[in-house]
Coordinates of C-alpha atoms and ligand atoms in Angstrom, one line a residue:
Chain A
X1428 CA 16.4 31.9 85.3
X1429 CA 18.7 29.1 86.3
X1430 CA 22.3 29.1 85.3
X1431 CA 22.8 25.9 83.3
X1432 CA 26.5 25.4 82.7
X1433 CA 27.5 25.9 79.2
X1434 CA 29.6 22.9 78.4
X1435 CA 30.4 23.3 74.7
X1436 CA 28.9 26.3 73.2
X1437 CA 28.5 24.9 69.7
X1438 CA 29.5 21.8 67.9
X1439 CA 32.0 22.3 65.1
X1440 CA 29.4 21.6 62.5
X1441 CA 26.8 24.3 63.1
X1442 CA 23.5 23.8 61.4
X1443 CA 22.2 26.9 59.7
X1444 CA 19.0 28.4 61.0
X1445 CA 15.9 27.8 59.0
X1446 CA 15.3 30.7 56.7
X1447 CA 12.3 31.4 54.5
X1448 CA 14.0 31.3 51.2
X1449 CA 13.0 33.0 48.1
X1450 CA 14.0 31.1 45.0
X1451 CA 13.8 27.6 46.3
X1452 CA 14.7 25.2 43.6
X1453 CA 13.2 21.9 44.6
X1454 CA 16.0 19.8 46.0
X1455 CA 17.1 16.5 44.6
X1456 CA 16.9 14.6 47.9
X1457 CA 14.2 15.2 50.4
X1458 CA 13.9 13.4 53.7
X1459 CA 10.4 13.1 54.8
X1460 CA 8.8 11.7 58.0
X1461 CA 5.5 10.0 57.1
X1462 CA 3.0 7.8 58.8
X1463 CA 5.0 4.7 57.8
X1464 CA 8.4 5.9 58.6
X1465 CA 11.2 7.9 57.1
X1466 CA 11.2 8.2 53.4
X1467 CA 14.1 9.5 51.3
X1468 CA 12.7 11.0 48.1
X1469 CA 15.0 11.3 45.2
X1470 CA 14.1 13.5 42.3
X1471 CA 12.8 11.8 39.2
X1472 CA 14.8 13.0 36.3
X1473 CA 17.5 15.6 37.0
X1474 CA 20.8 15.1 38.7
X1475 CA 23.5 12.6 38.2
X1476 CA 23.4 9.7 40.6
X1477 CA 26.8 10.5 42.0
X1478 CA 25.5 14.0 42.9
X1479 CA 22.5 12.6 44.5
X1480 CA 24.7 10.3 46.6
X1481 CA 26.8 13.2 47.6
X1482 CA 23.9 15.4 48.5
X1483 CA 22.5 12.6 50.6
X1484 CA 25.8 12.1 52.4
X1485 CA 26.0 15.8 53.0
X1486 CA 22.6 15.9 54.6
X1487 CA 23.2 13.0 56.8
X1488 CA 26.4 14.6 58.1
X1489 CA 24.3 17.7 59.0
X1490 CA 21.6 15.7 60.8
X1491 CA 24.3 14.8 63.3
X1492 CA 23.3 11.2 63.7
X1493 CA 19.7 11.9 64.1
X1494 CA 18.7 9.0 61.8
X1495 CA 21.2 6.6 63.4
X1496 CA 19.8 3.2 63.6
X1497 CA 16.7 4.0 61.6
X1498 CA 15.3 2.1 58.7
X1499 CA 14.1 4.0 55.6
X1500 CA 12.2 3.6 52.4
X1501 CA 13.6 5.2 49.3
X1502 CA 11.4 6.7 46.6
X1503 CA 13.0 7.1 43.2
X1504 CA 10.1 7.7 40.9
X1505 CA 10.6 6.5 37.3
X1506 CA 14.4 6.5 37.4
X1507 CA 16.2 3.4 36.1
X1508 CA 18.5 2.1 38.7
X1509 CA 21.1 -0.6 38.8
X1510 CA 21.9 -2.7 41.8
X1511 CA 25.3 -0.9 42.0
X1512 CA 23.5 2.4 42.1
X1513 CA 21.4 1.3 45.0
X1514 CA 24.5 -0.2 46.7
X1515 CA 26.1 3.3 46.7
X1516 CA 23.2 4.7 48.6
X1517 CA 23.1 1.7 50.9
X1518 CA 26.9 2.2 51.6
X1519 CA 26.4 5.8 52.6
X1520 CA 23.4 4.9 54.8
X1521 CA 25.3 2.0 56.4
X1522 CA 27.8 4.5 57.6
X1523 CA 25.1 6.0 59.7
X1524 CA 23.6 2.7 60.8
X1525 CA 20.6 3.3 58.6
X1526 CA 19.0 0.4 56.7
X1527 CA 16.8 0.4 53.7
X1528 CA 13.7 -1.7 54.0
X1529 CA 11.8 -0.7 50.8
X1530 CA 12.3 1.0 47.5
X1531 CA 9.4 2.7 45.8
X1532 CA 9.5 3.1 42.1
X1533 CA 7.3 3.2 39.1
X1534 CA 10.0 1.8 36.8
X1535 CA 9.4 -1.9 36.1
X1536 CA 13.1 -2.6 35.5
X1537 CA 14.1 -1.0 38.8
X1538 CA 11.4 -2.8 40.6
X1539 CA 12.7 -6.2 39.3
X1540 CA 16.2 -5.3 40.4
X1541 CA 14.9 -4.4 43.9
X1542 CA 13.0 -7.7 44.1
X1543 CA 16.1 -9.6 43.1
X1544 CA 18.0 -8.1 46.0
X1545 CA 15.2 -9.1 48.2
X1546 CA 13.9 -5.8 49.4
X1547 CA 10.3 -4.8 49.4
X1548 CA 9.4 -3.2 46.1
X1549 CA 6.5 -0.9 46.1
X1550 CA 4.6 1.3 43.7
X1551 CA 5.1 5.1 44.2
X1552 CA 1.9 5.2 46.2
X1553 CA 3.3 2.7 48.6
X1554 CA 1.1 -0.1 47.2
X1555 CA 2.6 -3.5 47.5
X1556 CA 2.8 -4.4 43.9
X1557 CA 5.4 -6.9 43.1
X1558 CA 6.0 -7.7 46.7
X1559 CA 8.6 -10.5 46.8
X1560 CA 7.3 -13.8 48.0
X1561 CA 10.0 -14.0 50.7
X1562 CA 9.1 -13.5 54.3
X1563 CA 10.4 -10.6 56.4
X1564 CA 13.1 -12.8 57.8
X1565 CA 14.4 -13.8 54.4
X1566 CA 14.4 -10.2 53.2
X1567 CA 16.6 -9.2 56.1
X1568 CA 19.0 -12.1 55.7
X1569 CA 19.5 -11.6 52.0
X1570 CA 19.9 -7.9 52.3
X1571 CA 22.5 -8.3 55.0
X1572 CA 24.5 -10.7 52.8
X1573 CA 24.3 -8.2 50.1
X1574 CA 25.6 -5.4 52.3
X1575 CA 28.3 -7.6 53.8
X1576 CA 30.0 -6.8 57.1
X1577 CA 29.1 -3.2 57.4
X1578 CA 25.5 -3.9 58.2
X1579 CA 26.3 -6.3 61.1
X1580 CA 26.1 -3.7 63.7
X1581 CA 22.9 -2.3 62.5
X1582 CA 20.0 -4.7 62.3
X1583 CA 18.4 -4.1 58.9
X1584 CA 15.1 -3.7 60.6
X1585 CA 14.6 -1.9 63.8
X1586 CA 11.5 -1.5 65.9
X1587 CA 10.4 2.1 66.3
X1588 CA 7.4 3.0 68.1
X1589 CA 6.4 5.8 65.8
X1590 CA 7.0 4.0 62.5
X1591 CA 5.2 0.7 62.5
X1592 CA 7.0 -1.7 60.2
X1593 CA 5.0 -4.0 58.0
X1594 CA 3.9 -7.2 59.6
X1595 CA 6.6 -9.4 58.0
X1596 CA 9.3 -7.1 59.3
X1597 CA 7.6 -6.8 62.7
X1598 CA 7.9 -10.6 63.0
X1599 CA 11.6 -10.5 62.3
X1600 CA 11.9 -7.8 64.9
X1601 CA 10.1 -9.9 67.5
X1602 CA 12.7 -12.7 66.9
X1603 CA 15.5 -10.5 67.9
X1604 CA 14.1 -9.5 71.2
X1605 CA 16.6 -8.9 74.0
X1606 CA 19.5 -9.7 71.9
X1607 CA 19.3 -6.7 69.7
X1608 CA 18.5 -4.4 72.6
X1609 CA 21.9 -5.1 74.0
X1610 CA 23.9 -4.9 70.9
X1611 CA 22.7 -1.5 69.9
X1612 CA 22.1 0.6 73.0
X1613 CA 19.7 2.7 71.1
X1614 CA 16.6 0.8 72.1
X1615 CA 13.3 2.2 71.0
X1616 CA 10.6 1.7 73.5
X1617 CA 8.7 -1.4 72.4
X1618 CA 5.8 -1.1 70.0
X1619 CA 3.2 1.1 71.6
X1620 CA 0.0 -0.3 72.8
X1621 CA -2.7 1.2 70.6
X1622 CA -4.6 2.7 73.5
X1623 CA -1.6 4.3 75.1
X1624 CA -0.5 6.3 72.1
X1625 CA -2.2 8.7 70.0
X1626 CA -1.6 11.2 67.2
X1627 CA -3.1 14.6 67.5
X1628 CA -6.1 15.3 65.5
X1629 CA -4.3 17.3 62.9
X1630 CA -2.0 15.5 60.5
X1631 CA -3.5 12.1 59.5
X1632 CA -1.1 9.2 59.8
X1633 CA 0.1 9.4 56.3
X1634 CA 0.1 13.1 56.0
X1635 CA 3.3 15.0 56.2
X1636 CA 3.8 17.9 58.5
X1637 CA 4.5 21.3 57.2
X1638 CA 8.0 22.0 56.0
X1639 CA 9.7 23.9 58.8
X1640 CA 13.3 23.4 57.9
X1641 CA 14.5 24.7 54.6
X1642 CA 18.0 25.7 53.9
X1643 CA 19.3 28.0 51.2
X1644 CA 21.3 26.8 48.2
X1645 CA 25.0 25.9 48.7
X1646 CA 27.7 25.4 46.1
X1647 CA 26.5 23.5 43.0
X1648 CA 23.9 21.3 44.6
X1649 CA 20.7 22.0 46.4
X1650 CA 20.5 21.2 50.1
X1651 CA 17.9 18.6 51.0
X1652 CA 14.8 19.8 52.6
X1653 CA 13.8 18.1 55.8
X1654 CA 10.1 17.8 56.6
X1655 CA 9.5 16.8 60.2
X1656 CA 7.0 14.2 61.2
X1657 CA 3.8 15.0 63.0
X1658 CA 4.0 15.3 66.8
X1659 CA 4.0 12.1 68.8
X1660 CA 2.5 11.3 72.1
X1661 CA 4.1 8.6 74.2
X1662 CA 2.6 7.4 77.5
X1663 CA 4.8 5.6 79.9
X1664 CA 8.1 5.7 81.7
X1665 CA 11.4 5.6 79.8
X1666 CA 13.8 3.5 81.8
X1667 CA 17.6 3.4 81.8
X1668 CA 18.9 2.2 78.5
X1669 CA 15.8 3.3 76.5
X1670 CA 16.1 5.8 73.7
X1671 CA 13.1 7.5 72.3
X1672 CA 13.6 9.1 68.9
X1673 CA 11.2 10.9 66.7
X1674 CA 11.6 13.4 63.9
X1675 CA 8.8 15.6 65.2
X1676 CA 7.8 17.1 68.5
X1677 CA 7.6 14.6 71.4
X1678 CA 5.0 14.8 74.1
X1679 CA 5.9 12.3 76.9
X1680 CA 3.4 11.5 79.6
X1681 CA 5.4 9.8 82.3
X1682 CA 9.0 9.9 83.6
X1683 CA 12.3 10.0 81.8
X1684 CA 14.6 8.1 84.2
X1685 CA 18.3 8.5 84.6
X1686 CA 20.1 6.7 81.8
X1687 CA 17.2 7.1 79.3
X1688 CA 17.3 9.4 76.3
X1689 CA 14.8 11.4 74.3
X1690 CA 15.8 12.8 70.9
X1691 CA 13.4 14.9 68.9
X1692 CA 13.6 17.0 65.7
X1693 CA 11.2 19.4 67.3
X1694 CA 10.2 20.3 70.9
X1695 CA 10.2 17.9 73.9
X1696 CA 7.5 18.1 76.5
X1697 CA 7.7 15.8 79.6
X1698 CA 4.6 15.6 81.7
X1699 CA 6.4 14.1 84.6
X1700 CA 10.0 13.8 85.9
X1701 CA 12.8 14.5 83.5
X1702 CA 16.1 13.0 84.7
X1703 CA 17.7 11.5 81.7
X1704 CA 19.3 13.1 78.6
X1705 CA 17.2 15.1 76.1
X1706 CA 18.0 16.5 72.7
X1707 CA 15.4 18.8 71.1
X1708 CA 15.8 20.3 67.7
X1709 CA 18.2 17.5 67.0
X1710 CA 18.3 18.3 63.3
X1711 CA 19.4 21.8 63.8
X1712 CA 16.3 23.7 64.9
X1713 CA 17.5 26.2 67.5
X1714 CA 14.0 27.4 68.3
X1715 CA 13.1 24.1 69.8
X1716 CA 12.3 24.0 73.5
X1717 CA 12.3 21.4 76.3
X1718 CA 9.6 21.6 79.0
X1719 CA 9.1 19.3 82.0
X1720 CA 7.0 19.4 85.1
X1721 CA 10.0 18.2 87.2
X1722 CA 12.9 19.5 85.2
X1723 CA 16.2 17.8 86.3
X1724 CA 17.9 16.4 83.1
X1725 CA 21.5 15.3 83.6
X1726 CA 22.3 16.7 80.2
X1727 CA 20.3 18.9 77.9
X1728 CA 20.8 19.7 74.2
X1729 CA 19.0 22.0 71.8
X1730 CA 20.3 21.9 68.2
X1731 CA 24.1 22.2 68.6
X1732 CA 24.1 23.5 72.2
X1733 CA 24.8 21.4 75.2
X1734 CA 24.2 22.2 78.8
X1735 CA 24.7 20.2 82.0
X1736 CA 22.8 20.6 85.1
X1737 CA 24.9 22.6 87.7
X1738 CA 23.9 20.0 90.2
X1739 CA 25.2 17.2 88.0
X1740 CA 28.7 18.8 87.9
X1741 CA 28.7 19.5 91.6
X1742 CA 30.7 17.4 94.0
X1743 CA 27.9 15.0 94.6
X1744 CA 26.3 14.3 91.3
X1745 CA 25.3 10.8 92.3
X1746 CA 23.3 11.8 95.3
X1747 CA 21.5 14.6 93.5
X1748 CA 20.6 12.3 90.7
X1749 CA 17.8 10.6 92.5
X1750 CA 16.5 13.5 94.5
X1751 CA 13.5 15.5 94.0
X1752 CA 13.8 18.9 92.3
X1753 CA 13.9 21.9 94.6
X1754 CA 11.9 24.1 92.1
X1755 CA 8.4 22.7 92.3
X1756 CA 7.3 24.3 89.1
X1757 CA 7.5 23.3 85.5
X1758 CA 10.5 24.7 83.7
X1759 CA 11.3 25.4 80.1
X1760 CA 14.7 25.4 78.4
X1761 CA 15.4 27.3 75.2
X1762 CA 18.3 28.9 73.3
X1763 CA 18.7 32.6 74.1
X1764 CA 21.7 34.6 73.1
X1765 CA 23.9 31.7 72.1
X1766 CA 23.3 29.6 75.2
X1767 CA 20.7 27.4 76.8
X1768 CA 18.6 29.1 79.4
X1769 CA 16.2 27.5 81.8
X1770 CA 13.2 29.4 83.2
X1771 CA 10.4 28.6 85.5
X1772 CA 7.3 28.2 83.5
X1773 CA 5.1 31.2 84.2
X1774 CA 2.0 32.6 82.8
X1775 CA 3.4 35.8 81.5
Chain B
X405 CA -1.9 -27.0 90.4
X406 CA 1.5 -26.0 88.9
X407 CA 3.9 -24.2 91.2
X408 CA 5.1 -20.7 90.9
X409 CA 8.5 -20.0 89.3
X410 CA 10.1 -17.0 91.0
X411 CA 13.3 -15.6 89.4
X412 CA 15.6 -13.4 91.6
X413 CA 17.6 -11.0 89.5
X414 CA 19.2 -7.6 89.6
X415 CA 21.4 -6.5 86.7
X416 CA 24.3 -5.6 88.9
X417 CA 26.4 -8.2 90.7
X418 CA 27.0 -8.6 94.4
X419 CA 23.7 -6.9 95.5
X420 CA 22.4 -10.0 97.3
X421 CA 20.6 -12.3 94.8
X422 CA 22.1 -15.5 96.1
X423 CA 21.6 -14.5 99.8
X424 CA 18.0 -13.6 99.0
X425 CA 17.3 -16.8 97.1
X426 CA 18.8 -19.0 99.9
X427 CA 16.9 -17.2 102.6
X428 CA 13.5 -16.9 100.8
X429 CA 13.7 -20.6 99.8
X430 CA 14.3 -21.5 103.4
X431 CA 11.6 -19.2 104.7
X432 CA 9.0 -20.5 102.2
X433 CA 9.9 -24.1 103.2
X434 CA 9.6 -23.2 106.9
X435 CA 6.1 -21.9 106.0
X436 CA 5.2 -25.3 104.8
X437 CA 5.8 -25.0 101.1
X438 CA 7.6 -27.4 99.0
X439 CA 10.5 -25.4 97.5
X440 CA 13.2 -26.0 94.9
X441 CA 15.9 -23.4 94.6
X442 CA 17.7 -23.5 91.2
X443 CA 21.2 -22.1 90.9
X444 CA 21.2 -20.5 87.4
X445 CA 24.6 -18.9 87.8
X446 CA 26.5 -21.5 85.8
X447 CA 30.2 -21.4 86.0
X448 CA 30.1 -19.3 89.2
X449 CA 28.0 -21.4 91.5
X450 CA 27.6 -20.4 95.0
X451 CA 24.0 -20.9 96.1
X452 CA 25.1 -24.4 97.4
X453 CA 27.8 -22.8 99.5
X454 CA 25.5 -20.2 101.1
X455 CA 23.1 -23.1 101.8
X456 CA 25.9 -25.3 103.1
X457 CA 25.1 -28.1 100.7
X458 CA 28.2 -28.0 98.6
X459 CA 29.7 -31.3 99.8
X460 CA 26.6 -33.3 98.8
X461 CA 26.6 -32.3 95.1
X462 CA 26.9 -35.2 92.7
X463 CA 24.9 -34.1 89.6
X464 CA 24.2 -30.6 88.4
X465 CA 21.6 -28.9 86.2
X466 CA 23.9 -29.5 83.2
X467 CA 24.0 -33.2 83.8
X468 CA 20.2 -33.2 83.8
X469 CA 20.1 -31.3 80.5
X470 CA 22.6 -33.5 78.9
X471 CA 20.7 -36.6 80.1
X472 CA 23.3 -38.0 82.4
X473 CA 20.8 -38.3 85.2
X474 CA 17.1 -37.9 85.8
X475 CA 16.0 -34.6 87.4
X476 CA 15.1 -36.0 90.8
X477 CA 18.5 -37.4 91.2
X478 CA 20.2 -34.1 90.9
X479 CA 18.0 -32.5 93.6
X480 CA 19.7 -32.1 97.0
X481 CA 17.4 -32.1 100.0
X482 CA 18.1 -29.6 102.7
X483 CA 17.4 -31.7 105.8
X484 CA 17.2 -28.7 108.2
X485 CA 13.7 -27.7 107.1
X486 CA 10.6 -29.3 105.8
X487 CA 10.8 -29.7 102.0
X488 CA 13.6 -27.7 100.5
X489 CA 15.6 -28.8 97.6
X490 CA 18.6 -27.4 95.6
X491 CA 19.3 -27.9 92.0
X492 CA 22.9 -27.0 91.8
X493 CA 24.7 -25.2 88.9
X494 CA 27.9 -26.7 87.5
X495 CA 31.1 -25.0 88.3
X496 CA 33.0 -26.2 85.2
X497 CA 30.5 -25.5 82.4
X498 CA 29.4 -22.0 81.6
X499 CA 26.1 -20.4 80.6
X500 CA 26.4 -21.5 77.0
X501 CA 25.8 -25.1 78.1
X502 CA 22.1 -24.2 78.7
X503 CA 19.4 -22.6 76.5
X504 CA 16.3 -20.8 77.7
X505 CA 14.2 -23.7 76.2
X506 CA 16.0 -26.2 78.3
X507 CA 15.6 -24.1 81.4
X508 CA 11.9 -23.9 80.7
X509 CA 11.6 -27.7 80.2
X510 CA 13.3 -28.3 83.6
X511 CA 11.2 -25.7 85.4
X512 CA 8.0 -27.2 84.0
X513 CA 9.0 -30.5 85.4
X514 CA 9.9 -28.9 88.8
X515 CA 6.6 -27.0 88.8
X516 CA 4.8 -30.3 88.8
X517 CA 6.3 -31.3 92.1
X518 CA 7.0 -28.0 93.9
X519 CA 4.9 -25.1 95.2
X520 CA 7.7 -22.7 94.6
X521 CA 10.7 -22.8 92.2
X522 CA 13.2 -20.1 93.0
X523 CA 15.8 -19.3 90.4
X524 CA 19.0 -17.5 91.5
X525 CA 19.9 -15.5 88.4
X526 CA 23.5 -14.5 87.5
X527 CA 24.4 -10.8 87.2
X528 CA 24.1 -9.1 83.8
X529 CA 21.6 -9.0 81.1
X530 CA 23.1 -11.6 78.8
X531 CA 22.6 -15.3 78.1
X532 CA 22.6 -16.3 81.8
X533 CA 20.0 -13.7 82.7
X534 CA 17.8 -14.8 79.8
X535 CA 18.0 -18.4 80.8
X536 CA 16.9 -17.4 84.3
X537 CA 14.0 -15.3 83.4
X538 CA 12.6 -17.4 80.5
X539 CA 10.7 -19.8 82.8
X540 CA 9.6 -17.2 85.3
X541 CA 6.0 -16.6 86.3
X542 CA 7.1 -13.9 88.7
X543 CA 10.3 -11.9 89.0
X544 CA 11.9 -10.3 92.1
X545 CA 14.4 -7.5 91.5
X546 CA 17.0 -7.2 94.2
X547 CA 18.7 -3.8 94.6
X548 CA 20.8 -2.0 97.1
X549 CA 20.2 1.7 97.7
X550 CA 23.1 2.8 95.5
X551 CA 22.7 4.7 92.2
X552 CA 24.6 2.2 90.2
X553 CA 22.5 -0.7 91.4
X554 CA 19.3 1.3 90.8
X555 CA 20.3 2.2 87.3
X556 CA 20.9 -1.4 86.4
X557 CA 17.6 -2.5 88.1
X558 CA 15.8 0.1 86.1
X559 CA 17.1 -1.3 82.9
X560 CA 16.3 -4.9 83.9
X561 CA 12.7 -3.8 84.7
X562 CA 12.4 -2.3 81.3
X563 CA 13.8 -5.5 79.6
X564 CA 11.4 -7.6 81.6
X565 CA 8.4 -5.5 80.7
X566 CA 9.4 -5.5 77.0
X567 CA 10.5 -9.0 76.5
X568 CA 8.9 -11.2 79.1
X569 CA 5.8 -9.1 79.8
X570 CA 6.3 -9.4 83.5
X571 CA 6.2 -6.5 86.0
X572 CA 8.6 -7.5 88.7
X573 CA 8.5 -6.7 92.4
X574 CA 11.2 -5.1 94.3
X575 CA 13.4 -6.1 97.3
X576 CA 15.7 -3.4 98.7
X577 CA 18.7 -5.1 100.3
X578 CA 21.4 -3.8 102.7
X579 CA 19.2 -0.9 103.8
X580 CA 20.9 1.2 106.4
X581 CA 18.5 3.4 108.4
X582 CA 21.4 5.2 110.1
X583 CA 22.8 6.4 106.7
X584 CA 19.3 7.3 105.5
X585 CA 18.8 9.3 108.6
X586 CA 22.0 11.2 108.0
X587 CA 20.9 11.8 104.4
X588 CA 23.8 9.7 103.1
X589 CA 21.7 6.9 101.6
X590 CA 18.6 7.1 99.4
X591 CA 15.4 6.3 101.3
X592 CA 12.9 3.8 100.1
X593 CA 10.6 6.4 98.9
X594 CA 13.3 7.9 96.6
X595 CA 13.9 4.4 95.2
X596 CA 10.3 3.7 94.6
X597 CA 9.8 7.0 93.0
X598 CA 12.2 6.1 90.3
X599 CA 11.6 2.4 89.8
X600 CA 7.9 2.7 90.2
X601 CA 7.2 -1.0 90.8
X602 CA 5.7 -2.8 93.9
X603 CA 7.9 -3.1 96.9
X604 CA 7.9 -6.6 98.3
X605 CA 10.3 -5.9 101.2
X606 CA 13.3 -4.2 102.7
X607 CA 16.2 -6.2 104.2
X608 CA 18.5 -4.2 106.4
X609 CA 22.3 -4.3 106.2
X610 CA 23.3 -6.7 108.9
X611 CA 26.6 -8.4 109.9
X612 CA 24.7 -11.6 110.8
X613 CA 24.1 -12.2 107.1
X614 CA 27.8 -12.3 106.4
X615 CA 28.4 -14.6 109.4
X616 CA 25.6 -17.0 108.4
X617 CA 26.8 -17.1 104.8
X618 CA 30.2 -18.1 105.9
X619 CA 28.7 -20.8 108.1
X620 CA 26.6 -22.2 105.2
X621 CA 23.5 -21.7 107.4
X622 CA 20.9 -19.2 106.0
X623 CA 19.9 -16.7 108.6
X624 CA 16.2 -17.5 108.0
X625 CA 16.8 -20.7 109.9
X626 CA 17.1 -18.4 113.0
X627 CA 13.7 -16.7 113.1
X628 CA 14.6 -15.0 116.4
X629 CA 17.4 -12.9 114.8
X630 CA 16.0 -9.5 113.7
X631 CA 17.2 -9.5 110.1
X632 CA 15.7 -13.0 109.7
X633 CA 12.3 -11.5 110.1
X634 CA 12.7 -9.5 107.0
X635 CA 13.0 -12.7 105.0
X636 CA 10.1 -14.4 106.7
X637 CA 7.9 -11.3 106.1
X638 CA 8.8 -11.3 102.4
X639 CA 7.9 -15.0 102.2
X640 CA 4.6 -14.3 103.8
X641 CA 3.9 -11.5 101.3
X642 CA 4.8 -13.9 98.4
X643 CA 2.3 -16.3 99.9
X644 CA -0.3 -13.5 99.7
X645 CA -0.5 -12.4 103.3
X646 CA -0.6 -8.7 104.1
X647 CA 2.4 -8.2 106.4
X648 CA 3.4 -4.7 107.3
X649 CA 6.9 -3.5 106.4
X650 CA 9.6 -3.6 109.0
X651 CA 9.8 -0.1 110.5
X652 CA 13.0 1.7 110.5
X653 CA 13.8 4.9 112.2
X654 CA 14.5 7.2 109.3
X655 CA 14.2 10.5 111.1
X656 CA 16.6 11.6 113.8
X657 CA 15.6 11.6 117.5
X658 CA 15.8 15.4 117.4
X659 CA 13.4 15.5 114.5
X660 CA 11.0 13.1 116.3
X661 CA 11.3 15.2 119.4
X662 CA 10.4 18.3 117.4
X663 CA 7.4 16.6 115.9
X664 CA 6.3 15.4 119.3
X665 CA 6.2 18.9 120.5
X666 CA 4.4 19.9 117.3
X667 CA 7.2 22.3 116.2
Ligands
LIG1947 N1 21.5 -7.6 103.9 C1 22.8 -7.8 103.9 N2 23.6 -7.4 104.9 C2 24.9 -7.6 104.9 N3 25.6 -8.2 103.9 C3 24.9 -8.7 102.9 C4 23.4 -8.5 102.8 N4 23.0 -9.1 101.7 C5 24.1 -9.6 101.0 N5 25.2 -9.4 101.8 C6 26.6 -9.8 101.4 O1 26.9 -9.2 100.1 C7 27.7 -10.1 99.4 C8 27.1 -10.4 98.0 O2 25.9 -11.1 98.2 P1 25.4 -12.2 97.1 O3 24.1 -12.7 97.6 O4 26.4 -13.2 96.8 O5 25.1 -11.3 95.9 P2 24.8 -11.7 94.3 O6 24.3 -13.1 94.4 O7 23.8 -10.7 93.9 O8 26.1 -11.6 93.6 C9 27.8 -11.4 100.2 O9 29.1 -11.3 100.9 C10 26.7 -11.2 101.2 O10 27.1 -11.9 102.5
LIG1948 MG1 25.1 -14.8 93.2

């Protein structure tokens, strides 16, 4: 059991532990990781729009920036929505650097409005009915104009290795190349080569993983329910400046170099050297674990807990940094008794 | 056959890109290649000074781009070796005077006449860096054995793999076997463990380099000087010859003594 230094025991905004709840009223906003990205599902009928916006804002605050820099699709069922309504949501999301790339609706009026703005309008099943004639590039440009200054920092589309954007948007991403990488330090590792990544057999691409995070009711509104994405396997080395972010568990076959970051809603497994920063259970799951064959992260977070390597805070952090780990066994970190504990991985 | 465009870059500044470009250009020319070295550090030119050609500059790369002279007129011939030419940067205009497309056009033209086009990249990962790597067919990363330099090198490797699709090769500069022996400097194995790219060569830290720089006479012109061999060996490896790495004493005499006795 190694003595990882407890930097801050808890962030000021603790996330409640998942609790199997009895009378779960379906929440009005659900955030779901699917095969084609993050989808925010907004209930069909009930709830005033202002409540919905508030619930969404509340949830994003809790997720502690997990979705920062993501792009999402919004599902609103048959609800009739005005451009102003959509703008309210876009404003909240923009505060977290999140961009909307598509709106799914079965309401023809709403669909027309969405097309006028220049976003992808899809049927509820994700089918491309009424796809605007514009190219990906135009969509982005027009939407940015609509959002004004706020969206400057966050590119409306963002490559993410897990969530493959539609082709038109992928083209727009390609154009941004290096440029974008420097503006937002949160660089997703480039689009994965098909043969180097894979999804485990369970959970087909579009299928959603089991709901593992369900919070009880608070005040007058229902908390959103977060459904994590299926596990993701990444093969390759994450280099300085790269950030790999995925809502579900991450299995990384390769090294995480100093200066790289891995952020996961679930567990993180590194089949190689772990030297960068990792954050498991980033949406509040305190039962998440971090494992690595060569376990030397400069900083480690699980849910709201933060720990720094004792060597990293020693008098020679720089030197240690590039050195080999003394413990030549895989190690695992988990939260035990309100702190992060690192153990050598043993059979028992 | 079109020549090779080799870009020398690093991320961090002051690690030896310009020194490496001047010496590798010289060494390749001494090996019978026709070489053009291009100073892509616009606004902060100093490849010409290191090569001792400053006084002969009339036109610069910006003059070529803005059509004030044909390309061949801007090239300065280094008369000390076979066929070595310098395309100087301008000191007054900065990186915004050039686009990656324009650099590619110039390099395509140079590739027609030269075996090797060596581009000395500016520090950083911004516009100047992009201009320098856009025409590259191969990239050499220069790093010193310091954690800050390595961190930047790692990021540059990632950007190159992602945006240019090139896996660069590594030159470790200012290597100090004495410090490595004492455990006060990272050894080459530590460095390769992290960067995991091919090692092209190691250049020791040597006062002769500073002296030769100030004289405007690249040390590669003096093949009998020890550190000069490092550059000639790298040039040979670029040409595809299998030259063993210079050997440094990285273990102490006491350690070697113990090993000799089988302790
Ligand atoms: N191997 C070396 N040994 C000693 N000094 C060196 C060595 N390589 C470079 N230098 C010195 O380091 C300084 C920076 O080198 P330079 O080539 O100008 O770096 P860069 O082009 O990357 O900014 C110069 O003063 C140079 O003489
Ligand atoms: Mg320089």
